[in-house]
Tab-separated table of C-alpha atoms in Angstrom:
chain	number	residue	atom	x	y	z
A	971	UNK	CA	-23.590	-17.862	-35.379
A	972	UNK	CA	-24.348	-19.857	-32.666
A	973	UNK	CA	-20.963	-20.230	-31.400
A	974	UNK	CA	-20.051	-16.305	-30.943
A	975	UNK	CA	-23.594	-16.193	-29.618
A	976	UNK	CA	-22.177	-15.394	-24.808
A	977	UNK	CA	-25.356	-16.888	-23.268
A	978	UNK	CA	-25.497	-20.183	-24.943
A	979	UNK	CA	-22.041	-20.363	-24.565
A	980	UNK	CA	-22.524	-20.224	-21.180
A	981	UNK	CA	-24.783	-22.836	-20.999
A	982	UNK	CA	-22.333	-25.416	-22.890
A	983	UNK	CA	-20.412	-24.927	-20.575
A	984	UNK	CA	-21.985	-24.991	-17.704
A	985	UNK	CA	-23.984	-28.540	-19.743
A	986	UNK	CA	-20.421	-30.075	-19.452
A	987	UNK	CA	-19.793	-28.831	-15.794
A	988	UNK	CA	-22.380	-30.060	-13.701
A	989	UNK	CA	-22.431	-34.032	-13.025
A	990	UNK	CA	-25.231	-36.093	-13.666
A	991	UNK	CA	-26.919	-40.094	-13.884
A	992	UNK	CA	-25.338	-40.510	-18.307
A	993	UNK	CA	-22.188	-37.057	-17.822
A	994	UNK	CA	-19.702	-38.268	-14.189
A	995	UNK	CA	-16.600	-36.102	-14.880
A	996	UNK	CA	-16.509	-32.505	-16.015
A	997	UNK	CA	-15.579	-31.437	-18.474
A	998	UNK	CA	-13.318	-28.156	-17.642
A	999	UNK	CA	-10.882	-28.407	-20.243
A	1000	UNK	CA	-13.996	-27.519	-22.953
A	1001	UNK	CA	-15.773	-25.564	-20.299
A	1002	UNK	CA	-12.998	-23.267	-19.853
A	1003	UNK	CA	-12.638	-22.515	-23.668
A	1004	UNK	CA	-16.214	-21.903	-23.389
A	1005	UNK	CA	-16.555	-19.173	-20.793
A	1006	UNK	CA	-13.434	-17.753	-22.106
A	1007	UNK	CA	-15.080	-16.833	-25.062
A	1008	UNK	CA	-17.834	-15.585	-23.851
A	1009	UNK	CA	-16.609	-13.145	-20.821
A	1010	UNK	CA	-14.985	-11.492	-24.061
A	1011	UNK	CA	-18.450	-11.160	-26.136
A	1012	UNK	CA	-19.989	-10.045	-22.703
A	1013	UNK	CA	-16.893	-7.410	-22.499
A	1014	UNK	CA	-17.390	-6.434	-25.419
A	1015	UNK	CA	-20.551	-5.778	-25.440
A	1016	UNK	CA	-20.455	-3.661	-22.312
A	1017	UNK	CA	-22.219	-5.916	-20.377
A	1018	UNK	CA	-19.934	-5.918	-17.645
A	1019	UNK	CA	-22.103	-8.462	-15.127
A	1020	UNK	CA	-22.258	-11.202	-17.009
A	1021	UNK	CA	-18.708	-10.929	-18.128
A	1022	UNK	CA	-17.960	-10.301	-14.221
A	1023	UNK	CA	-19.609	-14.003	-13.835
A	1024	UNK	CA	-18.089	-15.390	-17.093
A	1025	UNK	CA	-14.263	-14.266	-16.556
A	1026	UNK	CA	-14.876	-16.238	-12.866
A	1027	UNK	CA	-15.733	-18.900	-14.583
A	1028	UNK	CA	-13.003	-19.437	-16.413
A	1029	UNK	CA	-10.748	-19.565	-13.614
A	1030	UNK	CA	-12.580	-22.134	-11.618
A	1031	UNK	CA	-12.155	-23.704	-14.840
A	1032	UNK	CA	-8.397	-23.117	-15.049
A	1033	UNK	CA	-7.954	-23.267	-11.298
A	1034	UNK	CA	-9.976	-27.447	-12.075
A	1035	UNK	CA	-7.308	-28.035	-14.803
A	1036	UNK	CA	-4.270	-26.824	-12.225
A	1037	UNK	CA	-3.577	-24.416	-14.304
A	1038	UNK	CA	-3.447	-21.666	-11.332
A	1039	UNK	CA	-1.471	-18.739	-13.605
A	1040	UNK	CA	-4.440	-17.993	-16.607
A	1041	UNK	CA	-6.149	-18.847	-13.937
A	1042	UNK	CA	-4.659	-15.490	-11.892
A	1043	UNK	CA	-5.341	-13.924	-15.736
A	1044	UNK	CA	-8.727	-15.272	-15.163
A	1045	UNK	CA	-10.006	-13.420	-12.097
A	1046	UNK	CA	-8.115	-9.635	-12.710
A	1047	UNK	CA	-9.772	-9.866	-15.852
A	1048	UNK	CA	-13.232	-10.152	-13.303
A	1049	UNK	CA	-11.645	-7.750	-10.636
A	1050	UNK	CA	-10.950	-5.746	-13.955
A	1051	UNK	CA	-14.962	-5.995	-14.525
A	1052	UNK	CA	-16.374	-5.791	-11.458
A	1053	UNK	CA	-14.464	-2.227	-11.186
A	1054	UNK	CA	-16.503	-1.072	-14.276
A	1055	UNK	CA	-19.219	-1.959	-11.937
A	1056	UNK	CA	-18.509	-0.405	-8.885
A	1057	UNK	CA	-18.630	-3.648	-6.724
A	1058	UNK	CA	-15.788	-2.526	-4.698
A	1059	UNK	CA	-15.580	-5.400	-2.255
A	1060	UNK	CA	-16.006	-7.814	-5.194
A	1061	UNK	CA	-12.470	-5.761	-6.350
A	1062	UNK	CA	-10.760	-6.468	-3.417
A	1063	UNK	CA	-11.973	-9.653	-2.793
A	1064	UNK	CA	-11.333	-10.589	-6.314
A	1065	UNK	CA	-7.242	-9.080	-6.650
A	1066	UNK	CA	-6.865	-11.110	-3.506
A	1067	UNK	CA	-7.173	-14.165	-4.736
A	1068	UNK	CA	-5.616	-12.896	-8.095
A	1069	UNK	CA	-2.561	-12.625	-5.563
A	1070	UNK	CA	-3.127	-16.144	-4.297
A	1071	UNK	CA	-3.489	-18.125	-7.218
A	1072	UNK	CA	0.676	-16.366	-8.658
A	1073	UNK	CA	1.590	-17.056	-5.380
A	1074	UNK	CA	0.845	-20.509	-5.626
A	1075	UNK	CA	2.726	-19.963	-9.080
A	1076	UNK	CA	5.860	-19.098	-7.079
A	1077	UNK	CA	5.430	-15.504	-8.681
A	1078	UNK	CA	6.268	-13.104	-6.359
A	1079	UNK	CA	5.118	-9.695	-8.914
A	1080	UNK	CA	2.387	-10.204	-10.818
A	1081	UNK	CA	1.519	-11.300	-6.835
A	1082	UNK	CA	1.985	-8.259	-5.924
A	1083	UNK	CA	1.032	-5.674	-8.895
A	1084	UNK	CA	-2.318	-7.751	-8.501
A	1085	UNK	CA	-2.896	-6.156	-5.183
A	1086	UNK	CA	-1.001	-2.709	-6.088
A	1087	UNK	CA	-4.208	-2.342	-8.894
A	1088	UNK	CA	-6.603	-3.300	-6.495
A	1089	UNK	CA	-5.436	-0.851	-3.788
A	1090	UNK	CA	-5.504	2.025	-6.928
A	1091	UNK	CA	-8.712	0.826	-7.403
A	1092	UNK	CA	-10.152	0.749	-3.851
A	1093	UNK	CA	-8.229	4.626	-2.389
A	1094	UNK	CA	-11.066	6.954	-3.176
A	1095	UNK	CA	-14.403	4.558	-2.422
A	1096	UNK	CA	-12.788	1.938	0.674
A	1097	UNK	CA	-9.347	3.459	1.628
A	1098	UNK	CA	-8.934	0.846	4.186
A	1099	UNK	CA	-8.258	-1.513	3.012
A	1100	UNK	CA	-7.255	0.143	-0.451
A	1101	UNK	CA	-3.597	0.875	3.044
A	1102	UNK	CA	-4.058	-3.174	3.852
A	1103	UNK	CA	-3.659	-4.045	-0.051
A	1104	UNK	CA	-0.938	-1.872	-0.590
A	1105	UNK	CA	0.941	-3.360	2.762
A	1106	UNK	CA	0.189	-6.647	1.983
A	1107	UNK	CA	1.624	-6.299	-2.036
A	1108	UNK	CA	4.867	-4.812	0.482
A	1109	UNK	CA	5.102	-8.092	2.412
A	1110	UNK	CA	4.852	-10.393	-0.817
A	1111	UNK	CA	7.861	-8.725	-2.229
A	1112	UNK	CA	10.213	-8.852	0.345
A	1113	UNK	CA	9.257	-12.167	1.355
A	1114	UNK	CA	11.024	-12.746	-2.112
A	1115	UNK	CA	13.694	-10.038	-1.102
A	1116	UNK	CA	12.282	-7.540	-3.170
A	1117	UNK	CA	12.292	-4.913	-1.027
A	1118	UNK	CA	13.413	-2.946	-3.468
A	1119	UNK	CA	10.240	-2.814	-5.264
A	1120	UNK	CA	7.987	-2.274	-1.948
A	1121	UNK	CA	9.167	1.458	-2.068
A	1122	UNK	CA	6.385	3.069	-3.520
A	1123	UNK	CA	4.199	0.567	-2.731
A	1124	UNK	CA	5.321	1.933	0.653
A	1125	UNK	CA	4.508	5.354	0.052
A	1126	UNK	CA	1.555	4.710	-1.633
A	1127	UNK	CA	-0.491	3.494	1.415
A	1128	UNK	CA	1.310	5.967	3.711
A	1129	UNK	CA	-0.354	8.717	1.531
A	1130	UNK	CA	-3.826	6.825	2.104
A	1131	UNK	CA	-3.142	6.410	5.986
A	1132	UNK	CA	-2.558	10.410	6.165
A	1133	UNK	CA	-5.398	10.965	3.405
A	1134	UNK	CA	-7.258	8.718	6.427
A	1135	UNK	CA	-5.537	11.150	9.276
A	1136	UNK	CA	-4.458	7.775	10.573
A	1137	UNK	CA	-1.103	9.081	11.238
A	1138	UNK	CA	0.786	6.702	13.733
A	1139	UNK	CA	0.031	3.784	10.744
A	1140	UNK	CA	1.846	6.395	8.279
A	1141	UNK	CA	4.553	7.157	10.112
A	1142	UNK	CA	5.015	3.464	10.397
A	1143	UNK	CA	4.780	2.661	7.183
A	1144	UNK	CA	7.869	5.285	6.526
A	1145	UNK	CA	9.876	4.075	8.556
A	1146	UNK	CA	9.009	-0.063	7.385
A	1147	UNK	CA	9.672	2.304	3.901
A	1148	UNK	CA	13.600	2.996	4.974
A	1149	UNK	CA	13.991	-0.331	6.496
A	1150	UNK	CA	13.554	-1.492	3.198
A	1151	UNK	CA	15.080	0.771	1.533
A	1152	UNK	CA	18.450	0.160	4.160
A	1153	UNK	CA	18.013	-3.781	2.721
A	1154	UNK	CA	17.835	-2.179	-0.393
A	1155	UNK	CA	21.103	0.248	0.178
A	1156	UNK	CA	19.354	2.826	-1.254
A	1157	UNK	CA	20.228	5.162	1.219
A	1158	UNK	CA	18.071	8.520	-0.311
A	1159	UNK	CA	15.210	6.499	-0.487
A	1160	UNK	CA	15.850	5.520	3.225
A	1161	UNK	CA	16.134	9.223	4.760
A	1162	UNK	CA	13.955	10.835	2.548
A	1163	UNK	CA	11.381	8.099	4.708
A	1164	UNK	CA	13.278	8.637	8.377
A	1165	UNK	CA	12.654	12.297	8.064
A	1166	UNK	CA	9.303	12.643	6.284
A	1167	UNK	CA	8.104	9.953	9.591
A	1168	UNK	CA	9.982	12.526	12.036
A	1169	UNK	CA	6.800	14.922	9.841
A	1170	UNK	CA	4.134	13.566	10.107
A	1171	UNK	CA	4.989	12.730	14.386
A	1172	UNK	CA	5.680	16.139	14.121
A	1173	UNK	CA	2.244	17.407	12.538
A	1174	UNK	CA	0.612	14.929	15.131
A	1175	UNK	CA	2.639	17.968	17.574
A	1176	UNK	CA	3.695	14.768	19.247
A	1177	UNK	CA	7.411	16.028	20.200
A	1178	UNK	CA	8.652	13.212	22.570
A	1179	UNK	CA	7.600	11.097	19.577
A	1180	UNK	CA	8.854	12.516	16.772
A	1181	UNK	CA	12.439	12.990	19.516
A	1182	UNK	CA	12.353	9.188	19.763
A	1183	UNK	CA	12.240	8.593	16.131
A	1184	UNK	CA	14.846	10.503	15.189
A	1185	UNK	CA	17.578	8.856	17.456
A	1186	UNK	CA	16.902	6.087	16.486
A	1187	UNK	CA	17.365	7.258	13.267
A	1188	UNK	CA	20.929	8.594	14.287
A	1189	UNK	CA	21.840	4.459	14.861
A	1190	UNK	CA	22.305	4.713	10.581
A	1191	UNK	CA	25.413	6.267	9.486
A	1192	UNK	CA	23.079	6.892	6.280
A	1193	UNK	CA	20.988	8.728	7.934
A	1194	UNK	CA	23.490	10.580	10.317
A	1195	UNK	CA	25.457	11.660	7.006
A	1196	UNK	CA	22.907	13.226	5.119
A	1197	UNK	CA	20.868	16.421	4.023
A	1198	UNK	CA	17.950	15.630	6.405
A	1199	UNK	CA	19.340	14.849	9.093
A	1200	UNK	CA	20.885	18.391	9.324
A	1201	UNK	CA	17.477	19.577	8.493
A	1202	UNK	CA	15.701	16.913	11.689
A	1203	UNK	CA	18.243	18.342	13.055
A	1204	UNK	CA	17.465	22.170	12.970
A	1205	UNK	CA	13.686	21.398	12.742
A	1206	UNK	CA	13.319	19.975	16.379
A	1207	UNK	CA	15.483	22.219	17.534
A	1208	UNK	CA	12.914	25.005	16.661
A	1209	UNK	CA	10.894	22.751	18.623
A	1210	UNK	CA	12.997	23.376	21.496
A	1211	UNK	CA	13.402	26.493	21.371
A	1212	UNK	CA	9.946	27.168	20.334
A	1213	UNK	CA	10.859	29.442	17.717
A	1214	UNK	CA	7.503	29.310	15.031
A	1215	UNK	CA	9.962	31.384	12.549
A	1216	UNK	CA	12.857	28.561	12.728
A	1217	UNK	CA	10.172	26.181	12.000
A	1218	UNK	CA	8.560	27.715	9.536
A	1219	UNK	CA	11.423	28.793	7.632
A	1220	UNK	CA	13.584	25.283	7.989
A	1221	UNK	CA	9.747	23.050	6.210
A	1222	UNK	CA	9.928	25.884	3.036
A	1223	UNK	CA	13.441	24.297	2.753
A	1224	UNK	CA	13.905	22.138	-0.674
A	1225	UNK	CA	14.537	19.195	1.517
A	1226	UNK	CA	11.782	18.966	2.340
A	1227	UNK	CA	10.903	19.710	-1.434
A	1228	UNK	CA	11.686	16.834	-2.682
A	1229	UNK	CA	10.146	14.684	-0.432
A	1230	UNK	CA	5.600	13.453	-0.999
A	1231	UNK	CA	3.753	15.795	-1.296
A	1232	UNK	CA	1.707	14.871	1.219
A	1233	UNK	CA	4.982	15.159	3.417
A	1234	UNK	CA	5.182	19.159	1.915
A	1235	UNK	CA	1.934	18.984	2.492
A	1236	UNK	CA	2.131	18.495	6.787
A	1237	UNK	CA	6.076	20.610	6.599
A	1238	UNK	CA	4.156	23.005	5.182
A	1239	UNK	CA	1.507	23.448	7.816
A	1240	UNK	CA	4.680	22.727	10.880
A	1241	UNK	CA	3.670	23.915	14.192
A	1242	UNK	CA	0.405	23.463	14.138
A	1243	UNK	CA	0.241	23.058	17.947
A	1244	UNK	CA	1.297	24.922	21.389
A	1245	UNK	CA	4.626	25.554	21.381
A	1246	UNK	CA	4.992	26.704	24.965
A	1247	UNK	CA	3.823	23.256	26.979
A	1248	UNK	CA	6.829	21.470	24.868
A	1249	UNK	CA	9.531	23.754	25.876
A	1250	UNK	CA	8.189	23.299	29.543
A	1251	UNK	CA	8.442	19.302	29.029
A	1252	UNK	CA	12.577	20.145	27.770
A	1253	UNK	CA	12.738	22.047	30.957
A	1254	UNK	CA	11.301	20.141	32.577
A	1255	UNK	CA	14.273	16.871	31.532
A	1256	UNK	CA	16.748	19.126	31.627
A	1257	UNK	CA	16.145	20.014	35.374
A	1258	UNK	CA	15.222	16.433	36.815
A	1259	UNK	CA	18.656	16.155	37.550
A	1260	UNK	CA	20.229	19.722	38.858
A	1261	UNK	CA	16.962	19.642	41.202
A	1262	UNK	CA	17.682	16.359	42.913
A	1263	UNK	CA	21.428	17.389	43.254
A	1264	UNK	CA	20.178	20.960	44.586
A	1265	UNK	CA	18.038	18.842	47.187
A	1266	UNK	CA	20.494	19.132	49.940
């Protein structure tokens, strides 16, 4: 049957959208329907490359008809086909475009979801892009004051950064999660995020940054009253004293076990560096003023 042949459907759609001396206006209304029918037929036939192109054209058709919602849906379908083909750059581009189209509709949740789908698809092949997509997905929700919807996305971004060994980015992302949780009055998530950031800094043997992070977190009442605060205090005290066994003991606690798996793995490897330097640094800081006074 001619109408079900995707090649003929595509040819007809292309024809009625091409301007000529005899055709002054493109017929996007009928073309969009034809492109969609062709895309579905190609997908059923597992001709993914052709399905991708057809869905992309169907999306463009809906854009021309000022229907960004339908355009976004078809762009997501094109992204799914690109994923099947392993065309990772197109996966990123298509999901970003779908997100932009959802934003045009004023729909932050599906806009964020589109970026998150792209991020999950790219975690193995393009992890840095995946992390960027996760963070962008969070920002869309935060701009719409839906911080509580972004928690898992921030955790996913931090996890990708840790796998990339971009520990500063991971810690910064966890602190952003803590801030989002604070705005949402999600105290448990907030305290877990703060403790996780401290652990990341300790894993990189940056005691000074871990201590600064800890002191900054003390400004929040929720953290001061939490199990995570008490554990962080014990951990930092053990570092100051250079007590390897105590660090290992604290890292095995149930409070640590309730964190994300990537954070648990880091904690269970503590301490990762030479503790004598930290002890000397702490002793030097404590003794600076005394030494100055003793010059008399």
